[in-house]
């Protein structure tokens, strides 16, 4: 996969990746209680992204350093902006003033350092889920972290927009329990309108992961004004249902909500229950048995 920003490649080449946040206990990022790790950086530009500040990498311009009311941001000797988590009050001023729409509140961590955070709650969790941004921008980190987690007896899930060519990463898949894959539009034009990026690799991955028994979940965020939701759900369900013999696949149908969405894209209407139920029925008609509306 092409990496959008040179910083992403540089970040992983030294073994450390930008971690936006780690949630010790999450009940919504896969089965059971899990630690969820969110990496910074994404190669999509989804209109409905509700964490748009996780997309870009900090360019250390310094704008937010001056505006931070708590002195939680500072320039290091490397001339890059760094973050003191213990001083931060969570006011989000830094995100609001950033001219590049990103967050400076990241920590550069390698797999051992990230797992040290997981270890603190290891007895109380069933596994880890790595999300983003787009976590597959950092496949070596994922492979290393999952190898450690597996040895510790923890499950491993990837939450992805589906642009990494998974077929070329068999070692990563070998230590991954499953992938939660977004299908953001079935038709190319729809996908381009929603994300700015082609879905050719996403659909190839859906087929490959489902056939390999590694597709844990498919998800579609429902925005009726933006793309053909019926066609997307029907075709996605048809593809997934044809591989249920390889293992269960859940279809999560997610209602668009404007919370956190950039102002220019916050005008879409929230789909009503009847429309969401209709989509779930469509998925079931195609043979899906595990369908969830959230
Ligand atoms: S959220 Fe940002 S601006 Fe606010 S205290 Fe934390 S680092 Fe500073
Ligand atoms: S987060 Fe944005 S405003 Fe702050 S230093 Fe980085 S690029 Fe500049
Ligand atoms: S793939 Fe996810 S993180 Fe990236 S822009 Fe889309 S919604 Fe945001």
XYZ file of C-alpha atoms and ligand atoms in Angstrom:
318
model
C 0.000 0.000 0.000
C 1.213 3.470 -0.797
C 1.790 5.441 2.349
C 0.206 8.855 2.199
C 2.713 10.778 4.256
C 6.408 10.187 4.448
C 6.121 10.608 8.216
C 4.153 7.355 8.445
C 6.909 5.342 6.801
C 9.560 7.100 8.873
C 7.597 6.508 12.041
C 7.518 2.759 11.582
C 11.028 2.413 10.210
C 12.415 3.227 13.666
C 10.038 0.693 15.248
C 7.811 3.296 16.867
C 4.409 4.342 15.618
C 2.197 7.289 16.603
C -0.335 6.147 19.203
C -3.300 8.491 19.553
C -4.811 6.783 22.575
C -5.133 3.529 24.447
C -8.467 2.661 26.069
C -7.743 0.048 28.772
C -11.248 -1.432 28.762
C -13.568 -1.362 25.786
C -16.725 -3.414 25.286
C -17.415 -2.097 21.764
C -14.241 -3.065 19.896
C -14.805 -6.787 19.504
C -15.901 -9.643 21.754
C -15.512 -9.359 25.509
C -13.536 -6.809 27.423
C -10.613 -5.576 25.326
C -7.876 -2.989 25.340
C -8.281 -0.774 22.275
C -5.229 0.915 20.769
C -5.768 3.775 18.327
C -2.954 4.714 15.945
C -2.620 8.114 14.319
C -2.749 8.545 10.529
C -5.225 7.517 7.844
C -5.182 7.306 4.048
C -8.957 7.920 3.719
C -10.871 11.168 4.012
C -14.328 9.959 4.999
C -16.853 12.751 5.098
C -18.473 11.286 8.195
C -15.221 10.631 10.083
C -16.009 11.389 13.700
C -12.341 11.521 14.716
C -10.951 13.643 11.849
C -7.989 14.712 13.987
C -6.647 11.138 13.810
C -6.118 11.337 10.022
C -3.051 13.542 9.615
C 0.341 13.456 11.250
C 1.617 16.453 13.196
C 4.003 18.666 11.216
C 5.389 20.372 14.324
C 4.383 23.846 13.128
C 4.059 24.955 16.764
C 0.666 26.691 16.543
C -0.865 24.522 19.258
C 2.169 24.802 21.561
C 1.504 28.506 22.106
C -2.231 28.007 22.600
C -2.148 25.108 25.064
C -3.424 26.494 28.408
C -1.625 23.865 30.476
C 1.848 23.833 28.934
C 1.303 20.216 27.942
C 2.950 20.667 24.539
C 6.591 21.519 23.954
C 9.350 21.429 21.363
C 11.927 18.710 21.994
C 15.606 18.807 21.046
C 14.595 17.046 17.827
C 12.606 20.211 16.965
C 9.397 18.197 17.025
C 6.339 18.879 19.135
C 5.947 16.506 22.080
C 3.198 15.916 24.595
C 3.111 15.719 28.417
C -0.030 13.579 29.021
C 0.024 14.224 32.772
C -0.357 18.002 32.250
C -3.191 17.789 29.719
C -6.726 18.772 30.796
C -8.374 17.451 27.613
C -9.682 20.866 26.491
C -9.087 20.043 22.775
C -7.781 23.576 22.077
C -4.812 22.054 20.250
C -7.097 20.195 17.845
C -9.255 23.256 17.195
C -6.285 25.527 16.377
C -4.310 23.042 14.269
C -4.195 24.303 10.654
C -3.663 20.717 9.452
C -6.578 19.156 11.325
C -4.446 16.848 13.439
C -3.731 16.111 17.055
C -0.379 16.660 18.767
C -1.427 14.361 21.615
C 0.360 11.280 20.416
C 2.992 9.045 21.929
C 5.557 7.287 19.772
C 5.586 3.667 20.912
C 7.071 0.394 19.757
C 5.289 -2.930 20.198
C 6.902 -3.701 23.579
C 5.971 -0.279 24.933
C 2.389 -0.592 23.696
C 2.094 -4.058 25.213
C 3.407 -2.749 28.540
C 0.221 -0.609 28.618
C -1.901 -3.659 27.797
C -0.213 -5.737 30.484
C -1.543 -3.471 33.246
C -5.057 -4.874 32.747
C -4.133 -8.231 31.214
C -5.999 -10.391 33.796
C -9.243 -8.535 33.075
C -9.301 -8.507 29.276
C -9.922 -11.090 26.592
C -7.892 -9.457 23.876
C -6.668 -6.359 22.118
C -8.069 -4.476 19.152
C -5.962 -2.070 17.133
C -7.766 0.708 15.329
C -7.080 4.204 14.040
C -6.921 6.322 11.994
C -5.906 3.352 9.903
C -3.756 0.925 11.862
C -2.682 -1.151 8.844
C -0.444 1.730 7.778
C 1.894 0.129 10.330
C 1.828 -3.617 9.524
C 5.202 -4.453 11.106
C 4.109 -2.911 14.400
C 0.847 -4.876 14.275
C 2.625 -8.138 13.615
C 5.070 -7.602 16.460
C 2.403 -6.475 18.932
C 0.059 -9.343 18.056
C 2.870 -11.885 18.365
C 3.527 -10.667 21.909
C -0.194 -10.557 22.738
C -0.781 -14.071 21.427
C 2.086 -15.416 23.540
C 0.379 -13.811 26.537
C -2.861 -15.638 25.671
C -4.765 -12.608 24.361
C -6.953 -12.364 21.278
C -6.028 -9.993 18.459
C -8.321 -7.994 16.184
C -7.663 -5.369 13.508
C -10.155 -2.593 12.769
C -9.433 -1.497 9.186
C -10.616 0.501 6.184
C -9.317 -2.381 4.062
C -6.576 -0.797 1.984
C -3.677 -2.997 3.083
C -3.289 -5.888 0.652
C -3.753 -8.552 3.346
C -2.885 -11.340 0.941
C 0.697 -10.057 0.960
C 0.915 -10.163 4.766
C 0.424 -13.830 5.699
C 2.638 -13.507 8.810
C 0.435 -10.713 10.107
C -2.756 -12.667 9.440
C -1.263 -15.723 11.145
C -1.215 -13.810 14.451
C -4.537 -12.004 13.843
C -7.810 -13.556 15.019
C -9.850 -11.463 12.641
C -10.403 -8.192 10.838
C -13.287 -5.788 11.329
C -13.616 -4.349 7.846
C -15.434 -1.209 6.754
C -17.389 -1.386 3.512
C -18.130 2.281 2.987
C -19.797 1.992 -0.411
C -20.159 -0.834 -2.918
C -19.973 1.126 -6.161
C -16.668 2.808 -6.958
C -18.275 6.238 -7.428
C -20.028 5.927 -4.064
C -16.837 4.913 -2.318
C -14.924 7.763 -3.935
C -17.608 10.212 -2.832
C -17.535 8.955 0.760
C -13.777 8.479 1.220
C -11.890 10.033 -1.709
C -10.264 6.628 -2.349
C -11.046 3.613 -4.595
C -12.588 0.513 -2.994
C -10.889 -1.972 -5.331
C -8.577 -3.276 -2.596
C -11.325 -3.127 0.045
C -13.575 -5.484 -1.922
C -10.658 -7.759 -2.786
C -9.836 -7.932 0.915
C -13.451 -8.639 1.849
C -13.406 -11.691 -0.411
C -9.933 -12.829 0.641
C -10.456 -12.397 4.382
C -13.895 -14.046 4.292
C -12.548 -17.020 2.342
C -9.644 -17.300 4.816
C -11.947 -17.303 7.850
C -10.381 -14.030 9.018
C -13.294 -11.671 8.427
C -14.654 -11.171 11.925
C -17.026 -8.358 11.027
C -18.092 -6.080 8.167
C -19.435 -2.634 8.937
C -21.254 0.027 6.994
C -21.926 3.533 8.270
C -25.349 4.445 6.906
C -25.663 7.904 5.321
C -28.610 7.694 2.905
C -27.874 11.030 1.170
C -24.271 10.097 0.452
C -24.341 6.657 -1.171
C -26.569 3.762 -2.151
C -26.927 2.120 1.260
C -29.316 -0.598 0.078
C -26.975 -1.784 -2.662
C -23.950 -1.617 -0.377
C -25.620 -3.678 2.350
C -27.135 -6.179 -0.079
C -23.900 -6.831 -1.999
C -21.738 -6.884 1.124
C -24.118 -9.316 2.822
C -24.182 -11.523 -0.269
C -20.379 -11.692 -0.348
C -20.064 -12.360 3.381
C -22.888 -14.918 3.490
C -21.253 -16.979 0.757
C -18.330 -17.592 3.144
C -20.138 -18.332 6.407
C -18.930 -21.941 6.210
C -15.424 -20.572 6.919
C -16.617 -18.992 10.175
C -19.189 -16.556 11.523
C -19.163 -13.020 10.121
C -21.127 -10.272 11.815
C -22.635 -7.410 9.835
C -22.665 -4.222 11.895
C -24.949 -1.558 10.441
C -23.983 1.772 11.972
C -26.233 4.834 11.939
C -24.483 8.054 10.934
C -24.294 10.519 13.813
C -22.918 14.051 13.451
C -20.947 13.954 16.727
C -17.319 14.983 16.093
C -17.844 15.262 12.324
C -16.283 18.279 10.550
C -18.734 21.151 10.215
C -18.862 20.978 6.414
C -20.125 17.394 6.628
C -22.322 17.569 9.718
C -25.567 18.335 7.854
C -26.427 14.766 6.803
C -29.582 13.451 8.389
C -29.426 10.652 10.928
C -31.123 7.587 9.397
C -34.331 6.538 11.127
C -34.982 3.181 12.753
C -37.266 1.944 9.987
C -34.581 2.521 7.348
C -31.934 0.781 9.473
C -34.269 -2.163 10.142
C -34.913 -2.408 6.407
C -31.174 -2.648 5.768
C -30.821 -5.339 8.424
C -33.657 -7.280 6.755
C -31.855 -6.978 3.418
C -28.705 -8.437 4.980
C -30.701 -11.324 6.464
C -32.411 -11.990 3.125
C -28.939 -12.485 1.661
C -28.171 -15.120 4.293
C -26.496 -13.196 7.115
C -27.572 -14.420 10.552
C -25.507 -12.170 12.815
C -26.696 -8.632 12.048
C -26.398 -5.764 14.493
C -27.695 -2.201 14.259
C -25.855 0.408 16.344
S -6.073 19.146 25.031
Fe -4.370 20.043 23.903
S -4.486 22.249 24.339
Fe -5.735 21.224 25.887
S -4.351 20.885 27.596
Fe -4.275 19.020 26.352
S -2.554 19.334 24.989
Fe -3.086 21.340 25.825
S -0.706 19.397 16.027
Fe -1.057 20.786 14.334
S -0.831 22.815 15.246
Fe 0.138 21.375 16.645
S 2.272 21.360 16.026
Fe 1.269 19.663 15.002
S 0.723 20.475 12.999
Fe 1.129 22.247 14.315
S -11.114 5.359 7.569
Fe -11.822 5.836 9.629
S -10.254 7.194 10.494
Fe -9.941 7.132 8.270
S -11.067 8.928 7.530
Fe -12.428 7.129 7.408
S -13.608 7.143 9.305
Fe -11.828 8.499 9.598
